[in-house]
mmCIF file of C-alpha atoms in Angstrom:
data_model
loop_
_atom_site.group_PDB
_atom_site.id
_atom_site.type_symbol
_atom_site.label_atom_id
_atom_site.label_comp_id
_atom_site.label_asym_id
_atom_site.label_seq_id
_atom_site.Cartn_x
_atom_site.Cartn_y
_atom_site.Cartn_z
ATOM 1 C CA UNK L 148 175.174 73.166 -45.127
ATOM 2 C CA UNK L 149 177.921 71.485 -42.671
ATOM 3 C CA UNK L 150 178.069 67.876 -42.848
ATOM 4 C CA UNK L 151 178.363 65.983 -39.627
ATOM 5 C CA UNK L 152 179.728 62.711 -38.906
ATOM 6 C CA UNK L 153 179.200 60.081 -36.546
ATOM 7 C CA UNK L 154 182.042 61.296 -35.250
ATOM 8 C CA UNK L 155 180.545 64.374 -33.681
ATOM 9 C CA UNK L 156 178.058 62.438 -31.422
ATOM 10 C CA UNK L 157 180.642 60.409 -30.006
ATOM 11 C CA UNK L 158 183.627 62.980 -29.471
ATOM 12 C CA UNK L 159 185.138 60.411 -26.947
ATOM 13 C CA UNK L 160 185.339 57.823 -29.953
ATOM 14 C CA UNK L 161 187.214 60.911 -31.877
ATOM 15 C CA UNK L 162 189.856 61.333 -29.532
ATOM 16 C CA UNK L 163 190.847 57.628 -28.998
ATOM 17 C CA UNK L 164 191.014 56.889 -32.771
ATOM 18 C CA UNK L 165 193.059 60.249 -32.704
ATOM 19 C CA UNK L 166 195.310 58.963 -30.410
ATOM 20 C CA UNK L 167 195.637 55.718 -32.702
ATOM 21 C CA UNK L 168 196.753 57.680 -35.398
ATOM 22 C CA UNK L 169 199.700 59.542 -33.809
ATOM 23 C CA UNK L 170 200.718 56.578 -31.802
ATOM 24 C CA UNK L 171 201.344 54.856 -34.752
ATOM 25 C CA UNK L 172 202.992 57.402 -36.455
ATOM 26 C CA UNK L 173 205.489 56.796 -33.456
ATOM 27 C CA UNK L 174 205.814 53.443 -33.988
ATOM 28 C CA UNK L 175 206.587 53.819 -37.219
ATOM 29 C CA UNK L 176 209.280 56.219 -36.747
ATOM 30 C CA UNK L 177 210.652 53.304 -34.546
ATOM 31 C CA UNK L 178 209.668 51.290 -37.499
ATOM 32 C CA UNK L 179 212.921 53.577 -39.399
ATOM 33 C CA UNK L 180 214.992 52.658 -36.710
ATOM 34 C CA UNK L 181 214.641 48.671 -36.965
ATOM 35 C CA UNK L 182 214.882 49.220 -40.330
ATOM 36 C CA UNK L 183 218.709 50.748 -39.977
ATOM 37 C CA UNK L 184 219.345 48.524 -37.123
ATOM 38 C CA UNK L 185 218.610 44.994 -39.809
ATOM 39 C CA UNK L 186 220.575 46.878 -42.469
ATOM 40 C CA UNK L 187 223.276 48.019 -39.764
ATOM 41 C CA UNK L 188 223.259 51.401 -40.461
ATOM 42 C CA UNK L 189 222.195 55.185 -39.446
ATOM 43 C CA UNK L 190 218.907 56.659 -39.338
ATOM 44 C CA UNK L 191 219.360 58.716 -42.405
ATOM 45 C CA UNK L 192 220.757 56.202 -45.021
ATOM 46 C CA UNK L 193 217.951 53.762 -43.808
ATOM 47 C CA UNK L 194 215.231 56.744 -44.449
ATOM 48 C CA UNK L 195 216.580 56.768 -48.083
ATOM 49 C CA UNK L 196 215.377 52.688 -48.377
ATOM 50 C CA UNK L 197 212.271 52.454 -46.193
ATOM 51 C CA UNK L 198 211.015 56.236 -48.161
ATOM 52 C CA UNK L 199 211.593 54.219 -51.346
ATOM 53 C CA UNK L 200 209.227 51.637 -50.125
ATOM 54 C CA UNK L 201 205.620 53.269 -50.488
ATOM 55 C CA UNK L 202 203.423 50.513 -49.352
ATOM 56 C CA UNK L 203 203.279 49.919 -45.609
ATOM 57 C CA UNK L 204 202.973 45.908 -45.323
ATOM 58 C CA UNK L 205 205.897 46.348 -48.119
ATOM 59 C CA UNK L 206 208.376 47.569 -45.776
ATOM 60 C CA UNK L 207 207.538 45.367 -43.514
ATOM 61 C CA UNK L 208 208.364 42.433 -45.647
ATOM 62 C CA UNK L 209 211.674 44.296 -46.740
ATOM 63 C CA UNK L 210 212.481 44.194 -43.029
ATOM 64 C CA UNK L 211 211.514 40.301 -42.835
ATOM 65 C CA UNK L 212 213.324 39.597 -45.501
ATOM 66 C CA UNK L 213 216.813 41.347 -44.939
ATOM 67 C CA UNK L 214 217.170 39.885 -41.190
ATOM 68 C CA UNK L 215 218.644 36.502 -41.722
ATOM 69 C CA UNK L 216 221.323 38.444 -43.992
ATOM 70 C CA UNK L 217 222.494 40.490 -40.973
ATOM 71 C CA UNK L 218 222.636 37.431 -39.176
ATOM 72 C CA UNK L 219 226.966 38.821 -38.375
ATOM 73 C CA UNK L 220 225.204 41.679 -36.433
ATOM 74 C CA UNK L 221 221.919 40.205 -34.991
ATOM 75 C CA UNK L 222 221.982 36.680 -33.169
ATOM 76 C CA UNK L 223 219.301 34.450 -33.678
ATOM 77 C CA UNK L 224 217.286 34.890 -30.452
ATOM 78 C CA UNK L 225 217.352 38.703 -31.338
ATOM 79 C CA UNK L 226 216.106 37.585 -34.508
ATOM 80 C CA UNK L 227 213.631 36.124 -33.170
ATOM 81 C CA UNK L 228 212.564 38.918 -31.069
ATOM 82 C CA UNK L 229 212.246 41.269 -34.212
ATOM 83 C CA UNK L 230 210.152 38.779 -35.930
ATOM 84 C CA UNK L 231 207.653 39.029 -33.175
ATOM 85 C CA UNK L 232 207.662 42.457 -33.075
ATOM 86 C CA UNK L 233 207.334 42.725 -36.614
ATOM 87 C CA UNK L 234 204.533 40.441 -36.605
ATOM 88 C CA UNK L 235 202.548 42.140 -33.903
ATOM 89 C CA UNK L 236 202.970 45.323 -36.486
ATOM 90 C CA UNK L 237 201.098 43.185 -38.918
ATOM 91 C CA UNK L 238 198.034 42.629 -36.777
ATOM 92 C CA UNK L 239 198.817 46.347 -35.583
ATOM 93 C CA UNK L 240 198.429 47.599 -38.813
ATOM 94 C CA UNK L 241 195.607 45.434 -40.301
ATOM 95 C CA UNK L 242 193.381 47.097 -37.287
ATOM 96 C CA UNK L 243 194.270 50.262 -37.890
ATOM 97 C CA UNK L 244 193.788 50.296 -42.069
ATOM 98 C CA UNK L 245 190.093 48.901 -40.899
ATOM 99 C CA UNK L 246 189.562 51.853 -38.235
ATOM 100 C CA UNK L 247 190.532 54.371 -40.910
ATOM 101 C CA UNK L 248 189.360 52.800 -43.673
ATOM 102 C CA UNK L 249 185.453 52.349 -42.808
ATOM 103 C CA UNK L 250 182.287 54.014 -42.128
ATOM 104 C CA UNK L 251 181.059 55.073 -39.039
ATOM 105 C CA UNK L 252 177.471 54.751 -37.621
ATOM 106 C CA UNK L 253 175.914 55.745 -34.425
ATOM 107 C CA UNK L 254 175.762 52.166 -32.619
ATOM 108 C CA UNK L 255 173.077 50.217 -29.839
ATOM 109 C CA UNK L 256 173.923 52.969 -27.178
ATOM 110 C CA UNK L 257 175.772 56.287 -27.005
ATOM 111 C CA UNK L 258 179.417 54.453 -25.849
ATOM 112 C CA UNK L 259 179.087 52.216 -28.918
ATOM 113 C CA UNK L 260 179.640 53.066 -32.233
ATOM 114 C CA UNK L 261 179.295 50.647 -35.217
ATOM 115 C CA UNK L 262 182.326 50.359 -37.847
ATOM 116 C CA UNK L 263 181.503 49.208 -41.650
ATOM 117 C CA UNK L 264 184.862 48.248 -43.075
ATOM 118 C CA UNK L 265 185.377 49.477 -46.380
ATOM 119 C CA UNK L 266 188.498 47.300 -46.742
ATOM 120 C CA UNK L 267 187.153 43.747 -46.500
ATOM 121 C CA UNK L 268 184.988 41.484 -48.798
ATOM 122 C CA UNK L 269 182.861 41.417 -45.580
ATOM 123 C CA UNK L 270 180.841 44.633 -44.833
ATOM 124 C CA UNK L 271 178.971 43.623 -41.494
ATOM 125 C CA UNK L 272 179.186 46.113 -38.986
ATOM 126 C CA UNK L 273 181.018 45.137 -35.921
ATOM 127 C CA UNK L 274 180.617 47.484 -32.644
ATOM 128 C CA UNK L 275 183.477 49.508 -31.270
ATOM 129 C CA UNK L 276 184.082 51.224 -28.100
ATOM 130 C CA UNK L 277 186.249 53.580 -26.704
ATOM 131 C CA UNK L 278 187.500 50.804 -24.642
ATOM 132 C CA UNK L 279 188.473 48.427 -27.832
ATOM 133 C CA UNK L 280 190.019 51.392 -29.341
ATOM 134 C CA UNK L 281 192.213 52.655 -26.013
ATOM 135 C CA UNK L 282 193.303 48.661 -26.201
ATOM 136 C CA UNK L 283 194.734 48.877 -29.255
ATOM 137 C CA UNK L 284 196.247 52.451 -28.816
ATOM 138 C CA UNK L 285 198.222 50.192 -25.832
ATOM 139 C CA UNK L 286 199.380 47.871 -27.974
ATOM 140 C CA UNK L 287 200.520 50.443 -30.589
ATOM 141 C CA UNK L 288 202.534 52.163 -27.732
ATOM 142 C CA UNK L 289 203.788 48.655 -26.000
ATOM 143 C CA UNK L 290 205.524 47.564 -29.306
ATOM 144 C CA UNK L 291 206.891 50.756 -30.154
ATOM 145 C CA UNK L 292 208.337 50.262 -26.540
ATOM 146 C CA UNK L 293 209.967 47.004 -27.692
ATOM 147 C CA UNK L 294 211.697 48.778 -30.554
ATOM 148 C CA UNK L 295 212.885 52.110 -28.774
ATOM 149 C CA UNK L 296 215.240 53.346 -27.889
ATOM 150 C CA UNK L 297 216.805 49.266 -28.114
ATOM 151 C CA UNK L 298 217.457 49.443 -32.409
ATOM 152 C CA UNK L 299 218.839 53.062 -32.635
ATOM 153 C CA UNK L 300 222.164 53.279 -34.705
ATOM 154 C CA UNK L 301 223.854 56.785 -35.002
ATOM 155 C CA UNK L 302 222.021 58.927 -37.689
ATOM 156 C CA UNK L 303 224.833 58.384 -40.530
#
């Protein structure tokens, strides 16, 4: 017996929460490079730190928390500018863990389907389109623009 989500009556839904997931596998790969940009060095020796970090929201309060110490390499407005970024990650991130993280149900019509979060304290439905989700894939791919290719160090 083949079990069938709600998923497969809304394949449009599918491909735009698809596209969420590998655009923010992007931005975190920029993500990597911010990180060795704050810590002012190479791609590789900053994989060896932000690997060591398993918890997503962890790393980015590693990142918050090691910018005013490379204050000799990063001026304040460009601190500034990283702290937005790495805010809109936040609120990035916190959308996505709910997307991924709930239950899907066919919603009111066929371009509307309704989300259960699994991850908060409150389980109400809320309805989701393809539109809301193509919004955030934007976002996803607008911040990564704000990070790439501006924070890459050589790979050392």
């Amino acid at each position: 017996m083949a079990i069938e989500t709600s998923m497969a009556s809304s394949p449009k839904h599918a491909e735009a929460l698809g596209q969420i997931i590998a655009s923010f596998g992007l931005l975190e790969s920029g993500l990597l490079m911010l990180f060795g940009y704050i810590l002012g060095v190479g791609q590789r020796r900053a994989r060896v730190l932000y690997e060591g970090v398993s918890a997503f929201h962890a790393k980015i309060d590693v990142m918050e928390k090691l910018l005013p110490h490379a204050k000799e390499w990063i001026g304040s407005d460009e601190q500034k500018e990283i702290i937005n970024i790495l805010s809109e990650v936040k609120g990035i991130n916190n959308e996505r863990v709910k997307l991924v993280h709930s239950l899907w149900a066919a919603g009111p019509t066929k371009d509307i389907l309704s989300m259960i979060p699994m991850t908060s304290r409150n389980n109400k439905s809320v309805e989701i389109s393809v539109q809301d989700l193509e919004q955030l894939n934007l976002r996803i791919l607008n911040t990564y623009s704000k990070i790439m290719p501006r924070y890459i160090l050589p790979t050392t």
